[in-house]
């Protein structure tokens, strides 16, 4: 399957404003792109690209005063089938984990696994190890939180979402990440595209989404506590400890969001 993906963001800036944009497809899917998904801007400005400490592709630039737009546009090849999990993936003992995964066992800015450890073991300590335990976490989070754009806030942590029982996709992911880390399962936060291809219409307006990846059986596996169901066209942009590591934009100054569009559409031959 070929999927047309991309986004466009517009801001009103009162002055020259530096920013970082993290909107390119992750290097693990770069070979699936039919052409590079370069970041472009209107008006055009110099853009410098680099990789962060997690390997994510970032773009830094200085936006001029006034209305400023930027985004990406590409076509990516995808299997076009619903995701299939590996039910046999085992859970590693901590002593056997690769060193590069240990960072994803630790508490982070939005995922306070230390504060939620007692609840994690009370809720999930009786479940089978590995994939069944992670799925139990996703089932709980999916049912415990109510999705609500209206009360979203950028500072909500996993512990706060747990108490408030409300949030958006990043809150679902943060809470599930925190629980899994408390259960000694390396877990990283992911952001990217999730299409509605294969689902009944009408479809809601497209947005970027958050999910998580857990390290089991020697590799990373995607889990989505917000949707809690297999999807077609899950396309990773970036991963890190939590949303603080992988913001779509990081703006160093005042600015007002004036427009936001995301698309993930099947290309019909």
Short mmCIF file of C-alpha atoms in Angstrom, two decimals:
data_model
loop_
_atom_site.label_atom_id
_atom_site.label_comp_id
_atom_site.label_asym_id
_atom_site.label_seq_id
_atom_site.Cartn_x
_atom_site.Cartn_y
_atom_site.Cartn_z
CA UNK A 1 0.00 0.00 0.00
CA UNK A 2 1.10 3.58 -0.70
CA UNK A 3 0.09 6.20 1.88
CA UNK A 4 0.22 9.95 1.34
CA UNK A 5 1.43 11.47 4.62
CA UNK A 6 2.28 14.98 5.74
CA UNK A 7 1.42 17.98 7.84
CA UNK A 8 1.31 21.76 7.78
CA UNK A 9 1.53 24.09 10.77
CA UNK A 10 1.07 27.85 10.78
CA UNK A 11 2.04 30.26 13.55
CA UNK A 12 1.81 34.00 14.08
CA UNK A 13 5.05 35.31 15.57
CA UNK A 14 5.50 38.86 16.95
CA UNK A 15 9.27 38.73 16.42
CA UNK A 16 12.03 36.51 15.04
CA UNK A 17 11.66 33.23 16.91
CA UNK A 18 13.97 30.20 16.95
CA UNK A 19 12.24 26.83 16.90
CA UNK A 20 12.91 23.10 16.57
CA UNK A 21 10.55 20.93 14.52
CA UNK A 22 10.44 17.13 14.81
CA UNK A 23 8.16 16.13 11.94
CA UNK A 24 10.18 13.79 9.69
CA UNK A 25 9.58 10.06 9.43
CA UNK A 26 11.84 8.03 11.74
CA UNK A 27 15.02 6.59 10.22
CA UNK A 28 13.66 3.06 10.77
CA UNK A 29 11.04 3.77 8.07
CA UNK A 30 13.16 6.02 5.84
CA UNK A 31 13.72 3.28 3.26
CA UNK A 32 9.93 3.05 2.79
CA UNK A 33 9.68 6.68 1.65
CA UNK A 34 9.34 7.19 -2.10
CA UNK A 35 11.07 10.54 -1.73
CA UNK A 36 12.67 12.36 1.22
CA UNK A 37 10.13 14.15 3.41
CA UNK A 38 12.11 17.39 3.65
CA UNK A 39 10.76 20.10 5.92
CA UNK A 40 9.80 23.18 3.89
CA UNK A 41 8.63 26.59 5.03
CA UNK A 42 6.70 29.62 3.77
CA UNK A 43 8.34 32.07 3.59
CA UNK A 44 11.50 30.02 2.95
CA UNK A 45 14.20 30.24 5.63
CA UNK A 46 17.49 28.38 6.21
CA UNK A 47 16.90 25.03 7.95
CA UNK A 48 19.61 23.06 9.75
CA UNK A 49 18.97 19.37 10.44
CA UNK A 50 20.53 17.12 13.07
CA UNK A 51 19.92 13.93 15.04
CA UNK A 52 19.11 14.12 18.75
CA UNK A 53 20.50 11.72 21.37
CA UNK A 54 17.73 9.19 20.58
CA UNK A 55 18.43 9.20 16.84
CA UNK A 56 15.36 11.27 15.92
CA UNK A 57 15.66 13.70 12.98
CA UNK A 58 15.25 17.34 14.07
CA UNK A 59 15.15 20.64 12.19
CA UNK A 60 16.16 23.99 13.66
CA UNK A 61 15.31 27.33 12.10
CA UNK A 62 14.47 30.94 12.92
CA UNK A 63 10.93 32.00 12.02
CA UNK A 64 10.43 35.59 10.80
CA UNK A 65 7.80 37.90 12.33
CA UNK A 66 4.23 37.45 11.09
CA UNK A 67 2.47 34.41 9.66
CA UNK A 68 4.89 31.51 9.17
CA UNK A 69 4.06 28.02 7.89
CA UNK A 70 6.09 24.83 7.67
CA UNK A 71 5.48 21.14 7.10
CA UNK A 72 6.30 17.94 5.27
CA UNK A 73 4.74 15.95 2.44
CA UNK A 74 5.62 12.45 1.22
CA UNK A 75 4.38 9.06 0.06
CA UNK A 76 5.41 6.02 2.07
CA UNK A 77 5.11 2.32 1.27
CA UNK A 78 3.35 0.26 3.95
CA UNK A 79 2.40 -3.44 4.22
CA UNK A 80 -1.24 -2.34 4.21
CA UNK A 81 -2.29 -4.97 6.73
CA UNK A 82 -3.45 -4.71 10.32
CA UNK A 83 -0.66 -5.06 12.87
CA UNK A 84 0.02 -8.54 14.25
CA UNK A 85 1.64 -8.85 17.66
CA UNK A 86 4.17 -11.48 18.73
CA UNK A 87 2.34 -13.36 21.48
CA UNK A 88 5.43 -15.45 22.31
CA UNK A 89 7.80 -12.55 23.15
CA UNK A 90 9.23 -13.16 26.62
CA UNK A 91 10.05 -10.69 29.38
CA UNK A 92 13.75 -10.32 30.15
CA UNK A 93 15.21 -10.38 33.63
CA UNK A 94 16.63 -6.92 34.34
CA UNK A 95 20.13 -8.39 34.62
CA UNK A 96 19.83 -9.76 31.06
CA UNK A 97 18.64 -6.56 29.38
CA UNK A 98 20.89 -4.78 26.86
CA UNK A 99 22.49 -1.74 28.43
CA UNK A 100 20.90 0.64 25.91
CA UNK A 101 17.41 -0.31 27.17
CA UNK A 102 18.02 0.47 30.85
CA UNK A 103 17.28 4.19 30.39
CA UNK A 104 13.71 3.20 29.56
CA UNK A 105 13.22 1.59 32.98
CA UNK A 106 13.72 4.89 34.80
CA UNK A 107 11.20 7.56 35.83
CA UNK A 108 11.05 10.61 33.56
CA UNK A 109 9.43 14.05 33.42
CA UNK A 110 5.93 12.82 32.53
CA UNK A 111 6.20 9.13 33.49
CA UNK A 112 6.65 8.87 37.26
CA UNK A 113 7.05 5.12 37.46
CA UNK A 114 8.42 5.45 40.99
CA UNK A 115 5.22 7.13 42.22
CA UNK A 116 3.03 4.57 40.47
CA UNK A 117 5.03 1.45 41.38
CA UNK A 118 2.77 0.30 44.23
CA UNK A 119 -0.34 0.66 42.09
CA UNK A 120 1.36 -1.08 39.16
CA UNK A 121 2.23 -4.16 41.18
CA UNK A 122 -1.18 -4.20 42.88
CA UNK A 123 -3.00 -4.04 39.55
CA UNK A 124 -0.74 -6.18 37.36
CA UNK A 125 1.59 -8.20 39.60
CA UNK A 126 -0.64 -11.27 39.24
CA UNK A 127 -0.70 -11.20 35.41
CA UNK A 128 1.48 -13.48 33.24
CA UNK A 129 4.84 -12.03 32.25
CA UNK A 130 5.58 -10.59 28.83
CA UNK A 131 3.00 -9.69 26.20
CA UNK A 132 -0.04 -10.61 28.39
CA UNK A 133 1.15 -8.25 31.14
CA UNK A 134 1.67 -5.36 28.73
CA UNK A 135 -1.74 -5.99 27.19
CA UNK A 136 -3.29 -5.99 30.68
CA UNK A 137 -1.73 -2.55 31.24
CA UNK A 138 -3.13 -1.28 27.92
CA UNK A 139 -6.59 -2.68 28.68
CA UNK A 140 -6.63 -0.97 32.07
CA UNK A 141 -5.42 2.40 30.78
CA UNK A 142 -7.81 2.28 27.81
CA UNK A 143 -10.76 1.79 30.17
CA UNK A 144 -9.53 3.95 33.07
CA UNK A 145 -9.02 7.17 31.09
CA UNK A 146 -11.70 9.06 29.18
CA UNK A 147 -10.43 10.69 25.98
CA UNK A 148 -11.18 14.42 26.19
CA UNK A 149 -9.57 17.11 24.01
CA UNK A 150 -11.41 19.77 26.00
CA UNK A 151 -9.38 19.36 29.20
CA UNK A 152 -5.99 18.58 27.63
CA UNK A 153 -2.98 20.36 29.06
CA UNK A 154 0.70 20.09 28.16
CA UNK A 155 1.90 19.62 31.75
CA UNK A 156 -0.26 16.65 32.77
CA UNK A 157 1.84 13.73 34.05
CA UNK A 158 1.05 10.02 34.18
CA UNK A 159 0.25 10.17 37.89
CA UNK A 160 -2.09 13.12 37.33
CA UNK A 161 -3.84 11.35 34.46
CA UNK A 162 -4.28 8.30 36.69
CA UNK A 163 -5.94 10.44 39.38
CA UNK A 164 -8.02 12.57 37.01
CA UNK A 165 -9.05 9.62 34.78
CA UNK A 166 -9.01 11.85 31.70
CA UNK A 167 -6.65 12.89 28.94
CA UNK A 168 -5.61 12.70 25.30
CA UNK A 169 -3.46 10.12 23.51
CA UNK A 170 -0.20 11.32 25.09
CA UNK A 171 -1.72 10.85 28.56
CA UNK A 172 -2.81 7.30 27.69
CA UNK A 173 0.72 6.58 26.50
CA UNK A 174 2.40 8.24 29.50
CA UNK A 175 0.35 6.25 32.01
CA UNK A 176 0.95 2.93 30.25
CA UNK A 177 4.68 3.73 29.91
CA UNK A 178 4.94 4.50 33.64
CA UNK A 179 3.15 1.29 34.65
CA UNK A 180 5.32 -0.87 32.38
CA UNK A 181 8.55 0.69 33.63
CA UNK A 182 7.42 0.11 37.21
CA UNK A 183 6.98 -3.57 36.23
CA UNK A 184 10.60 -3.72 34.97
CA UNK A 185 9.67 -3.64 31.27
CA UNK A 186 11.76 -1.15 29.22
CA UNK A 187 9.24 1.17 27.56
CA UNK A 188 9.65 4.20 25.34
CA UNK A 189 7.18 6.88 24.27
CA UNK A 190 6.44 7.21 20.53
CA UNK A 191 4.80 9.81 18.34
CA UNK A 192 3.81 9.66 14.70
CA UNK A 193 1.01 9.00 12.23
CA UNK A 194 -1.82 6.49 12.68
CA UNK A 195 -4.19 6.22 9.76
CA UNK A 196 -7.90 5.33 9.79
CA UNK A 197 -7.44 3.14 6.70
CA UNK A 198 -9.52 -0.02 7.03
CA UNK A 199 -11.85 1.43 9.68
CA UNK A 200 -15.54 2.28 9.11
CA UNK A 201 -16.30 5.86 8.05
CA UNK A 202 -16.91 8.66 8.91
CA UNK A 203 -13.37 9.39 10.09
CA UNK A 204 -12.48 12.11 12.57
CA UNK A 205 -10.10 14.92 11.65
CA UNK A 206 -6.57 13.55 11.43
CA UNK A 207 -4.01 14.36 14.12
CA UNK A 208 -0.64 13.10 15.23
CA UNK A 209 -0.82 10.27 17.76
CA UNK A 210 1.14 8.84 20.67
CA UNK A 211 1.75 5.21 21.59
CA UNK A 212 4.53 3.19 23.23
CA UNK A 213 7.08 0.49 22.46
CA UNK A 214 8.12 -2.18 24.95
CA UNK A 215 11.29 -4.27 24.84
CA UNK A 216 10.38 -7.97 24.98
CA UNK A 217 11.93 -11.03 23.37
CA UNK A 218 14.97 -9.15 22.11
CA UNK A 219 13.18 -6.37 20.20
CA UNK A 220 10.76 -3.46 20.49
CA UNK A 221 7.00 -4.00 20.11
CA UNK A 222 4.37 -1.28 19.54
CA UNK A 223 1.35 -1.02 21.87
CA UNK A 224 -1.37 1.61 21.64
CA UNK A 225 -3.33 2.11 24.89
CA UNK A 226 -5.43 4.90 23.36
CA UNK A 227 -6.88 2.88 20.47
CA UNK A 228 -6.06 -0.55 21.95
CA UNK A 229 -6.56 -2.27 18.59
CA UNK A 230 -4.43 -3.16 15.56
CA UNK A 231 -4.20 -0.45 12.89
CA UNK A 232 -3.02 -0.05 9.30
CA UNK A 233 -0.40 2.62 8.63
CA UNK A 234 1.30 3.27 11.97
CA UNK A 235 4.27 5.41 10.96
CA UNK A 236 6.84 6.42 13.58
CA UNK A 237 8.27 9.94 13.70
CA UNK A 238 10.20 9.91 16.98
CA UNK A 239 10.67 8.05 20.26
CA UNK A 240 12.10 8.99 23.64
CA UNK A 241 11.49 8.78 27.36
CA UNK A 242 8.26 10.79 27.16
CA UNK A 243 6.69 13.74 25.34
CA UNK A 244 9.31 16.13 26.71
CA UNK A 245 11.92 14.39 24.53
CA UNK A 246 9.86 14.37 21.32
CA UNK A 247 7.72 17.53 21.01
CA UNK A 248 6.50 18.15 17.47
CA UNK A 249 7.65 21.75 17.86
CA UNK A 250 9.73 23.48 20.50
CA UNK A 251 9.38 27.27 20.20
CA UNK A 252 11.79 29.60 21.96
CA UNK A 253 9.52 32.63 22.32
CA UNK A 254 5.91 33.77 22.02
CA UNK A 255 3.79 32.50 19.15
CA UNK A 256 0.16 31.66 18.38
CA UNK A 257 -0.88 28.53 16.48
CA UNK A 258 -2.93 29.70 13.48
CA UNK A 259 -3.38 26.46 11.53
CA UNK A 260 -2.77 22.74 11.85
CA UNK A 261 -3.36 19.97 9.30
CA UNK A 262 -2.29 16.32 9.19
CA UNK A 263 -3.02 13.82 6.43
CA UNK A 264 -2.59 10.04 6.04
CA UNK A 265 -4.51 8.93 2.95
CA UNK A 266 -4.26 5.77 0.91
CA UNK A 267 -3.00 6.47 -2.60
CA UNK A 268 -5.45 4.87 -5.02
CA UNK A 269 -3.70 3.77 -8.20
#
